[in-house]
Short mmCIF file of C-alpha atoms in Angstrom, two decimals:
data_model
loop_
_atom_site.label_atom_id
_atom_site.label_comp_id
_atom_site.label_asym_id
_atom_site.label_seq_id
_atom_site.Cartn_x
_atom_site.Cartn_y
_atom_site.Cartn_z
CA MET A 1 -21.64 -74.95 -14.39
CA ALA A 2 -18.57 -74.84 -12.06
CA ALA A 3 -18.42 -71.09 -12.26
CA TRP A 4 -22.13 -70.85 -11.45
CA LEU A 5 -21.73 -73.26 -8.49
CA ASN A 6 -18.73 -71.26 -7.16
CA GLY A 7 -20.84 -68.10 -7.43
CA ILE A 8 -23.58 -69.74 -5.37
CA ILE A 9 -21.04 -70.91 -2.82
CA ALA A 10 -19.48 -67.41 -2.60
CA GLN A 11 -22.90 -65.89 -1.92
CA LEU A 12 -23.53 -68.35 0.96
CA ARG A 13 -20.03 -67.83 2.34
CA LYS A 14 -20.78 -64.11 2.41
CA GLY A 15 -23.93 -64.80 4.30
CA VAL A 16 -22.04 -66.76 6.88
CA ARG A 17 -19.15 -64.31 7.25
CA VAL A 18 -21.31 -61.15 7.47
CA ASN A 19 -21.74 -61.74 11.20
CA GLY A 20 -18.02 -61.09 11.70
CA ASN A 21 -16.11 -62.00 14.85
CA LEU A 22 -17.22 -62.51 18.43
CA ALA A 23 -16.66 -59.44 20.62
CA SER A 24 -14.40 -61.61 22.73
CA GLY A 25 -12.11 -61.90 19.78
CA THR A 26 -12.02 -65.68 20.18
CA GLY A 27 -13.36 -66.49 16.66
CA PRO A 28 -16.10 -65.88 14.18
CA VAL A 29 -19.72 -65.71 15.26
CA VAL A 30 -20.57 -68.61 12.93
CA ALA A 31 -17.94 -71.51 12.63
CA GLU A 32 -17.33 -72.48 8.91
CA ASP A 33 -17.70 -76.19 9.61
CA ASN A 34 -19.81 -77.01 6.65
CA SER A 35 -22.60 -78.23 8.79
CA ASP A 36 -26.09 -78.40 7.52
CA ALA A 37 -27.19 -75.57 9.85
CA MET A 38 -24.28 -73.21 9.01
CA PHE A 39 -26.13 -70.78 6.74
CA ALA A 40 -29.44 -71.02 8.72
CA ASN A 41 -27.56 -70.24 11.94
CA ALA A 42 -25.82 -67.33 10.25
CA MET A 43 -29.14 -65.74 9.27
CA GLN A 44 -30.58 -66.29 12.73
CA TYR A 45 -27.60 -64.84 14.48
CA LEU A 46 -27.61 -61.71 12.28
CA ILE A 47 -31.22 -61.12 13.25
CA GLN A 48 -30.67 -61.84 16.94
CA ARG A 49 -27.66 -59.55 17.19
CA GLY A 50 -29.46 -56.62 15.58
CA GLN A 51 -26.53 -55.74 13.29
CA THR A 52 -28.61 -54.93 10.25
CA ASN A 53 -30.43 -52.01 11.90
CA TYR A 54 -28.01 -50.76 14.58
CA ALA A 55 -25.27 -48.06 14.61
CA ASP A 56 -24.13 -45.52 17.13
CA ASP A 57 -25.45 -41.98 17.17
CA THR A 58 -22.66 -39.63 15.96
CA GLY A 59 -24.70 -36.41 15.96
CA THR A 60 -25.23 -33.58 18.33
CA ALA A 61 -27.94 -32.68 20.80
CA ASN A 62 -31.42 -32.63 19.00
CA ASN A 63 -29.70 -33.86 15.79
CA LEU A 64 -29.32 -37.60 15.69
CA VAL A 65 -26.96 -39.00 12.93
CA VAL A 66 -26.99 -42.80 12.39
CA ASN A 67 -25.15 -44.59 9.53
CA LEU A 68 -26.13 -48.20 9.04
CA SER A 69 -23.92 -50.58 7.14
CA PRO A 70 -24.79 -51.21 4.44
CA ALA A 71 -26.66 -48.00 3.75
CA PRO A 72 -30.44 -48.58 3.24
CA GLN A 73 -31.52 -48.20 -0.48
CA GLU A 74 -34.56 -46.22 0.62
CA LEU A 75 -36.63 -45.24 3.69
CA LYS A 76 -39.50 -47.80 3.81
CA LYS A 77 -42.50 -47.54 6.06
CA GLY A 78 -41.99 -49.83 8.99
CA GLN A 79 -38.24 -49.63 8.85
CA ILE A 80 -36.70 -49.73 12.38
CA VAL A 81 -33.32 -48.10 13.39
CA VAL A 82 -31.79 -48.71 16.75
CA THR A 83 -29.02 -46.47 18.20
CA THR A 84 -27.36 -45.33 21.54
CA VAL A 85 -28.13 -41.65 21.93
CA LYS A 86 -25.02 -39.56 22.39
CA PHE A 87 -26.73 -36.43 23.97
CA THR A 88 -29.79 -35.75 25.96
CA ASN A 89 -32.28 -33.73 23.89
CA SER A 90 -33.43 -30.30 24.93
CA GLY A 91 -36.54 -30.19 22.78
CA PRO A 92 -37.76 -31.04 19.18
CA THR A 93 -35.27 -33.44 17.49
CA VAL A 94 -34.38 -34.77 14.07
CA LEU A 95 -32.74 -37.92 12.85
CA ASN A 96 -30.53 -38.25 9.71
CA LEU A 97 -30.13 -41.84 8.51
CA ASN A 98 -27.24 -42.32 6.17
CA GLY A 99 -27.40 -38.85 4.68
CA SER A 100 -31.04 -39.12 3.80
CA GLY A 101 -31.83 -35.70 5.43
CA ASN A 102 -33.14 -34.52 8.70
CA ALA A 103 -36.53 -35.96 9.43
CA PRO A 104 -38.50 -35.03 12.73
CA VAL A 105 -38.53 -37.49 15.58
CA VAL A 106 -42.05 -37.62 17.24
CA ARG A 107 -43.83 -39.38 19.94
CA SER A 108 -46.52 -41.99 19.02
CA ASP A 109 -49.20 -39.23 19.10
CA GLY A 110 -47.26 -37.22 16.59
CA SER A 111 -46.08 -34.51 19.10
CA SER A 112 -42.51 -33.29 19.06
CA LEU A 113 -40.09 -34.50 21.65
CA ALA A 114 -39.76 -32.53 24.97
CA PHE A 115 -36.68 -32.07 27.05
CA ALA A 116 -34.98 -35.30 27.94
CA ASP A 117 -37.40 -37.69 26.16
CA ILE A 118 -34.21 -39.38 25.00
CA VAL A 119 -31.39 -39.37 27.41
CA ALA A 120 -27.62 -39.53 26.71
CA GLY A 121 -26.39 -43.08 26.82
CA SER A 122 -29.88 -44.61 26.47
CA MET A 123 -30.64 -47.04 23.64
CA GLN A 124 -33.55 -46.01 21.60
CA ALA A 125 -35.51 -47.33 18.55
CA PHE A 126 -37.03 -45.31 15.91
CA GLY A 127 -39.68 -46.48 13.33
CA TRP A 128 -40.20 -44.76 9.93
CA ASP A 129 -43.91 -44.04 9.45
CA GLY A 130 -43.60 -42.65 5.98
CA SER A 131 -42.60 -39.16 6.79
CA ARG A 132 -41.25 -39.08 10.33
CA TRP A 133 -39.35 -41.29 12.83
CA GLN A 134 -41.62 -42.42 15.67
CA LEU A 135 -39.87 -42.91 19.01
CA LEU A 136 -40.66 -46.54 19.89
CA TRP A 137 -38.95 -47.06 23.13
CA MET A 138 -40.03 -44.27 25.39
CA GLN A 139 -38.14 -45.17 28.51
CA ARG A 140 -39.24 -42.23 30.53
CA GLN A 141 -42.72 -41.08 31.04
CA PRO A 142 -43.25 -37.41 30.26
CA GLY A 143 -42.95 -35.44 33.47
CA SER A 144 -41.04 -38.21 35.31
CA PRO A 145 -37.67 -37.27 36.88
CA ILE A 146 -34.38 -37.77 35.19
CA TYR A 147 -31.80 -39.20 37.65
CA LEU A 148 -28.45 -37.73 37.25
CA GLN A 149 -25.63 -40.20 36.75
CA ALA A 150 -22.78 -37.64 37.15
CA ALA A 151 -22.14 -34.00 38.00
CA GLN A 152 -23.54 -31.60 35.51
CA ASP A 153 -22.60 -28.07 34.27
CA TYR A 154 -24.97 -25.59 32.57
CA TYR A 155 -24.44 -22.11 31.28
CA VAL A 156 -26.51 -18.93 31.22
CA SER A 157 -25.58 -15.81 29.19
CA ASN A 158 -27.20 -12.63 27.98
CA SER A 159 -26.14 -13.67 24.44
CA GLY A 160 -27.71 -17.14 24.90
CA SER A 161 -31.24 -18.51 24.11
CA ASP A 162 -33.62 -20.48 26.11
CA ALA A 163 -33.98 -22.71 23.01
CA ASN A 164 -30.41 -23.74 23.42
CA THR A 165 -29.19 -26.95 25.26
CA GLY A 166 -27.39 -24.88 28.05
CA LEU A 167 -24.58 -27.42 27.92
CA SER A 168 -21.73 -24.86 26.99
CA LEU A 169 -21.12 -21.16 26.83
CA ALA A 170 -21.64 -21.38 23.12
CA THR A 171 -25.19 -22.99 23.63
CA ALA A 172 -26.05 -21.05 26.85
CA TRP A 173 -29.57 -20.35 27.97
CA ALA A 174 -30.61 -16.68 28.27
CA THR A 175 -32.51 -16.58 31.54
CA LEU A 176 -31.98 -17.92 35.04
CA GLN A 177 -35.70 -18.91 35.48
CA HIS A 178 -35.45 -21.07 32.36
CA ALA A 179 -32.43 -22.87 33.87
CA MET A 180 -34.42 -23.36 36.99
CA SER A 181 -37.41 -24.94 35.05
CA VAL A 182 -35.03 -27.37 33.36
CA LEU A 183 -33.30 -28.34 36.66
CA THR A 184 -36.66 -29.17 38.35
CA ARG A 185 -36.84 -32.12 35.91
CA PHE A 186 -33.89 -33.77 37.58
CA ASN A 187 -33.43 -36.00 40.56
CA LEU A 188 -29.99 -34.89 41.64
CA ASN A 189 -29.36 -38.56 42.92
CA GLY A 190 -26.36 -37.58 45.07
CA PHE A 191 -24.74 -35.27 42.33
CA ASN A 192 -24.27 -31.52 42.05
CA VAL A 193 -25.17 -29.22 39.25
CA HIS A 194 -23.15 -25.91 38.54
CA VAL A 195 -24.97 -23.16 36.69
CA HIS A 196 -22.39 -20.80 35.46
CA VAL A 197 -23.80 -17.35 34.81
CA SER A 198 -21.91 -14.89 32.60
CA ASP A 199 -21.49 -11.28 33.36
CA GLY A 200 -24.63 -9.32 32.51
CA ASN A 201 -28.12 -8.29 33.71
CA TYR A 202 -30.72 -10.94 34.48
CA ALA A 203 -34.39 -11.03 35.53
CA ALA A 204 -35.47 -12.31 38.92
CA LEU A 205 -35.04 -15.95 39.93
CA SER A 206 -37.53 -17.88 41.98
CA CYS A 207 -35.87 -21.16 43.15
CA ALA A 208 -37.79 -24.43 43.22
CA THR A 209 -37.59 -27.67 45.27
CA MET A 210 -35.09 -30.24 43.83
CA ALA A 211 -35.57 -33.95 44.14
CA GLY A 212 -32.78 -36.16 45.57
CA SER A 213 -29.67 -35.15 47.48
CA GLY A 214 -27.11 -32.79 46.02
CA TYR A 215 -26.71 -29.22 45.42
CA VAL A 216 -27.32 -26.53 42.69
CA TYR A 217 -24.47 -24.09 42.74
CA TRP A 218 -25.43 -20.78 40.96
CA VAL A 219 -22.02 -19.29 40.12
CA GLY A 220 -21.78 -15.63 38.93
CA ASN A 221 -18.60 -13.56 39.07
CA HIS A 222 -16.74 -14.56 42.18
CA ALA A 223 -14.06 -11.91 41.83
CA ASN A 224 -16.35 -9.01 40.81
CA PRO A 225 -20.00 -9.67 41.69
CA SER A 226 -20.93 -6.17 40.46
CA ASN A 227 -20.69 -7.54 36.94
CA CYS A 228 -23.39 -10.18 37.29
CA VAL A 229 -26.69 -8.49 38.24
CA VAL A 230 -30.05 -10.00 39.08
CA THR A 231 -32.89 -7.47 39.21
CA GLY A 232 -36.40 -7.91 40.49
CA VAL A 233 -39.04 -5.73 38.96
CA ASN A 234 -42.05 -5.62 41.29
CA VAL A 235 -40.68 -8.81 42.82
CA THR A 236 -37.76 -9.98 44.93
CA ALA A 237 -34.51 -10.56 42.95
CA ILE A 238 -33.76 -14.07 44.24
CA SER A 239 -36.39 -15.94 46.06
CA ILE A 240 -35.78 -19.21 47.89
CA THR A 241 -38.86 -20.61 49.55
CA ASN A 242 -39.41 -24.13 50.84
CA CYS A 243 -36.49 -25.44 48.77
CA GLY A 244 -34.42 -27.45 51.29
CA SER A 245 -30.63 -27.04 51.12
CA ALA A 246 -30.23 -27.43 47.43
CA HIS A 247 -29.48 -23.86 46.29
CA GLN A 248 -26.25 -22.05 46.98
CA PHE A 249 -25.16 -18.67 45.43
CA ASP A 250 -21.82 -17.09 44.65
CA GLY A 251 -20.83 -13.88 43.00
CA PHE A 252 -24.04 -11.81 42.30
CA THR A 253 -25.38 -8.23 42.69
CA VAL A 254 -29.11 -8.10 43.57
CA THR A 255 -31.44 -5.10 43.17
CA ALA A 256 -35.27 -4.87 43.32
CA GLY A 257 -37.55 -2.10 42.50
CA GLY A 258 -41.13 -1.38 41.39
CA THR A 259 -44.39 0.02 42.65
CA PHE A 260 -46.51 -1.50 45.51
CA ALA A 261 -50.13 -1.70 44.73
CA GLY A 262 -52.90 -2.12 47.33
CA SER A 263 -52.60 -2.84 51.00
CA GLY A 264 -52.41 -6.67 51.11
CA ALA A 265 -49.37 -8.84 51.41
CA GLN A 266 -47.37 -8.22 48.27
CA ASP A 267 -43.91 -9.21 47.45
CA GLY A 268 -41.38 -7.42 49.58
CA MET A 269 -39.13 -6.54 46.62
CA ASN A 270 -36.07 -7.63 48.62
CA GLY A 271 -32.69 -8.42 47.26
CA VAL A 272 -32.79 -12.03 48.49
CA GLN A 273 -35.73 -13.55 50.39
CA VAL A 274 -35.33 -17.01 52.10
CA SER A 275 -38.27 -18.64 53.93
CA GLY A 276 -39.62 -22.00 55.10
CA ALA A 277 -38.57 -24.55 57.60
CA GLY A 278 -35.74 -26.72 56.35
CA THR A 279 -34.72 -24.15 53.74
CA GLN A 280 -30.98 -23.50 53.84
CA THR A 281 -28.68 -21.53 51.51
CA SER A 282 -25.25 -19.94 51.53
CA LEU A 283 -24.40 -16.49 50.06
CA THR A 284 -20.79 -15.89 48.95
CA ASN A 285 -19.38 -12.60 47.56
CA PHE A 286 -22.55 -10.69 47.19
CA ASN A 287 -23.17 -7.03 46.33
CA TRP A 288 -26.32 -5.58 47.69
CA GLY A 289 -27.76 -2.92 45.43
CA THR A 290 -30.79 -0.66 45.91
CA CYS A 291 -33.99 -2.58 46.91
CA ASN A 292 -37.46 -1.40 47.51
CA GLY A 293 -37.68 -3.62 50.58
CA SER A 294 -34.74 -5.03 52.55
CA HIS A 295 -31.45 -6.45 51.11
CA LEU A 296 -31.94 -9.86 52.81
CA ALA A 297 -35.09 -11.09 54.43
CA VAL A 298 -35.10 -14.45 56.06
CA SER A 299 -38.18 -15.96 57.84
CA GLN A 300 -40.20 -19.02 59.00
CA ALA A 301 -37.17 -20.99 60.39
CA ALA A 302 -34.98 -20.78 57.21
CA VAL A 303 -31.26 -20.66 57.62
CA VAL A 304 -28.77 -18.48 55.72
CA SER A 305 -24.97 -18.66 55.86
CA TYR A 306 -22.56 -15.92 54.73
CA ALA A 307 -19.38 -17.35 53.24
CA GLY A 308 -17.46 -14.52 51.52
CA ALA A 309 -17.02 -10.82 51.15
CA MET A 310 -20.03 -8.56 51.27
CA ILE A 311 -20.42 -5.26 49.34
CA VAL A 312 -23.25 -2.76 49.89
CA SER A 313 -23.69 -0.27 46.97
CA GLY A 314 -27.41 0.66 47.31
CA SER A 315 -29.93 1.47 49.98
CA PRO A 316 -32.79 -0.85 51.49
CA GLN A 317 -35.65 1.52 50.91
CA GLY A 318 -38.42 -0.13 53.00
CA GLY A 319 -41.08 0.88 50.42
CA ASN A 320 -43.89 -1.37 51.68
CA PRO A 321 -44.63 -1.09 55.42
CA MET A 322 -46.86 -4.12 55.03
CA MET A 323 -43.81 -6.22 54.35
CA THR A 324 -40.22 -5.59 55.50
CA SER A 325 -38.93 -2.18 56.37
CA GLY A 326 -35.64 -0.78 55.03
CA TRP A 327 -33.20 -3.11 56.72
CA HIS A 328 -29.99 -4.49 55.38
CA VAL A 329 -30.88 -7.73 57.12
CA TYR A 330 -34.25 -8.66 58.34
CA CYS A 331 -34.63 -11.96 60.36
CA VAL A 332 -37.98 -13.09 61.74
CA ASP A 333 -39.98 -16.12 62.98
CA GLY A 334 -37.27 -18.55 64.09
CA ALA A 335 -34.99 -17.88 61.14
CA ILE A 336 -31.26 -17.96 61.52
CA ILE A 337 -28.44 -15.95 59.79
CA GLN A 338 -24.88 -16.92 60.59
CA ILE A 339 -21.36 -16.91 59.47
CA PRO A 340 -19.67 -20.35 59.79
CA SER A 341 -16.73 -20.42 62.18
CA LEU A 342 -14.12 -20.90 59.47
CA SER A 343 -15.38 -18.13 57.13
CA SER A 344 -13.92 -14.74 56.83
CA VAL A 345 -16.58 -12.06 55.82
CA SER A 346 -15.41 -8.53 55.17
CA LEU A 347 -17.99 -5.69 54.59
CA THR A 348 -17.28 -2.83 52.10
CA ILE A 349 -19.80 0.00 51.62
CA THR A 350 -19.30 1.85 48.29
CA ALA A 351 -22.01 4.53 48.51
CA SER A 352 -24.12 6.60 50.97
CA ILE A 353 -26.69 4.24 52.33
CA VAL A 354 -30.06 5.43 53.70
CA CYS A 355 -32.09 2.72 55.38
CA GLY A 356 -35.67 3.80 54.57
CA ASN A 357 -38.90 3.64 56.55
CA GLY A 358 -37.28 3.62 60.05
CA GLY A 359 -34.97 0.76 59.17
CA GLY A 360 -31.32 0.06 59.75
CA TRP A 361 -28.55 -2.60 59.52
CA VAL A 362 -30.02 -5.65 61.26
CA GLU A 363 -33.46 -6.38 62.69
CA CYS A 364 -33.96 -9.70 64.49
CA VAL A 365 -37.33 -10.47 66.09
CA THR A 366 -39.75 -13.29 67.03
CA SER A 367 -37.39 -16.10 68.11
CA ALA A 368 -34.86 -15.55 65.32
CA PHE A 369 -31.12 -15.60 65.66
CA VAL A 370 -28.48 -13.52 63.91
CA GLN A 371 -24.77 -14.04 64.24
CA ILE A 372 -22.91 -11.85 61.80
CA VAL A 373 -19.52 -10.68 62.76
CA TYR A 374 -17.51 -8.94 60.09
CA THR A 375 -13.76 -9.31 60.04
CA SER A 376 -13.46 -5.77 58.74
CA ILE A 377 -15.75 -2.91 57.78
CA THR A 378 -14.87 -0.28 55.22
CA ASN A 379 -16.67 3.02 55.07
CA GLY A 380 -19.20 2.04 57.84
CA GLY A 381 -19.85 5.84 58.55
CA ALA A 382 -21.79 6.10 55.25
CA VAL A 383 -24.84 4.37 56.65
CA THR A 384 -27.90 6.30 57.90
CA GLY A 385 -30.20 4.29 60.11
CA GLN A 386 -30.36 2.21 63.18
CA LYS A 387 -27.57 -0.18 63.86
CA PHE A 388 -29.78 -3.02 65.14
CA TYR A 389 -33.14 -3.84 66.68
CA VAL A 390 -33.72 -7.08 68.57
CA SER A 391 -36.96 -8.13 70.21
CA ASN A 392 -39.64 -10.81 70.88
CA TRP A 393 -37.25 -13.50 72.27
CA ALA A 394 -34.77 -13.11 69.39
CA THR A 395 -30.95 -12.89 69.62
CA ILE A 396 -28.23 -11.01 67.86
CA SER A 397 -24.86 -12.26 68.60
CA VAL A 398 -21.65 -10.33 67.77
CA VAL A 399 -19.39 -12.50 69.85
CA GLY A 400 -18.51 -9.54 72.24
CA SER A 401 -17.71 -7.03 69.43
CA GLY A 402 -19.83 -4.39 71.17
CA VAL A 403 -22.99 -2.28 70.47
CA ASN A 404 -21.19 -0.40 67.72
CA HIS A 405 -20.04 -3.37 65.58
CA TYR A 406 -22.75 -2.74 62.92
CA PRO A 407 -22.73 0.51 60.82
CA GLY A 408 -25.51 2.98 61.39
CA SER A 409 -26.08 6.63 62.62
CA VAL A 410 -28.58 5.69 65.28
CA ALA A 411 -27.77 3.41 68.31
CA GLY A 412 -29.23 0.01 68.29
CA THR A 413 -32.15 -1.17 70.47
CA ALA A 414 -32.52 -4.36 72.41
CA THR A 415 -35.93 -4.51 74.11
CA PRO A 416 -36.38 -6.55 77.39
CA THR A 417 -37.39 -9.59 75.29
CA GLY A 418 -34.38 -9.32 73.00
CA ILE A 419 -30.76 -10.27 73.53
CA TYR A 420 -27.76 -8.52 72.02
CA GLY A 421 -24.23 -9.39 72.85
#
C-alpha cells in the first residue's frame, strides 16, 4: 500500500512541477506548500499559460515547423497549435507538427494562404480540421497593408522565380513587375526597401504608388549599368506615373522598341517616362540604349534628378509623332529635370547617335525647366540632331556654359517665349 501511495504522490508531484519555473527565475510557478489548492492551481496555471500547445516556429518561409513538448500522440480534429511565426509567408504554406508531415495551412473558407497572411514575429493559432490546419487568428484582412517594422531587402534575378520569397539571391524573384506587385502591399512606415537586381535582361517595369513615407531603391549594376538591362516591348521600359517620391533608380540600361498602331495616344516607348504632379525620382548611373521614342520623357509637373554618370549607347528614334519625338531629354508641362548642386554627372557617348523625327538632345516646352550641366562630355561629336529646343515659357539653364554645351550637329533654338542660358 505504501508503494501504491508513493506512486500516486509522484504523479501529483509531476503535475505540480510540470509548470516549471517563473520567467523571472524567482521560483517555481506553483509553490510546493502542500496546500489543498496546490494540484488544482497547477492544472489551471498550465492551461492559462498555454504551455501544452505552444512552441516557437523553427521552419522556413511557407514551411512552418512546430515541435510541442510532449509530442502529441496523434492529430485529433479540434486540436489547436499556437506558435510565433519566424518568416512572413509569400504564398501557400504548410505546417509540420512534431514530424507528422507537411499539411496545408488554409483560411477558414479552405483557400490557400496569400502573401503575408502570416507575418514574421506574429503569434498565430492553427486548428486541425481533420486534414488541414486552419488559420484561426487572421490578424490582417486580405488586401490590407503590411506596415514595415524595419528596412527590407529583396532580390530579382534572371535565374529566380516569381514563386520564390525574394528574400535572398538564392530565392530571388524573376521579374521586376512581380517585385512591384509585392511591394504595393506594404506601408513603408518610414522605412526603405532595396530591390537588388542582378545582371541580366528584364521586361518593362511600371511603378506603382507606395503607402507611407520611405523609399524603394531599385539597384542594378552601379559600376557597369550596361549589364543590367530593362527593355520595353511596345511600351516604355520604366514608367513612373503619379508615384510620389518613393522610387529611385541606380545602375540600369533602358531600351524600348516595337510597332506603333493607329493614330491615338499610344505609349511613347521611351526609356524612362515620369509624369504626374508630386512624382519625383532620381536616376543614377544610367545607360540610355535605343528607344523608339525619347530616352527620358518628363511631363505634368514631375521632377527628375540626375545623380551619377550617364552613358548613351543607342538613338532616340522618335517613332511616333503623336507622342515624343526623338529627343534624348523631353521635358514638358511644368516638369523639372535637374542635377543637384553637389552631384557630378559625366556624359559618355559610345555609339553614333541619330536623333530621329527632327529631334535632338534636349527639348523643353510649356513652362518646363531643365538644368542639366555635364561635368564632362566624351565623344559629343557622335550625335546627329538639334542641340536644344526651348519654347512656350520654358527654361533651359546650363549655368553659363554656352549654346554649344549639349552635343548635336544642329544649332539649338530658343523661341521668343523660351529661355536658354
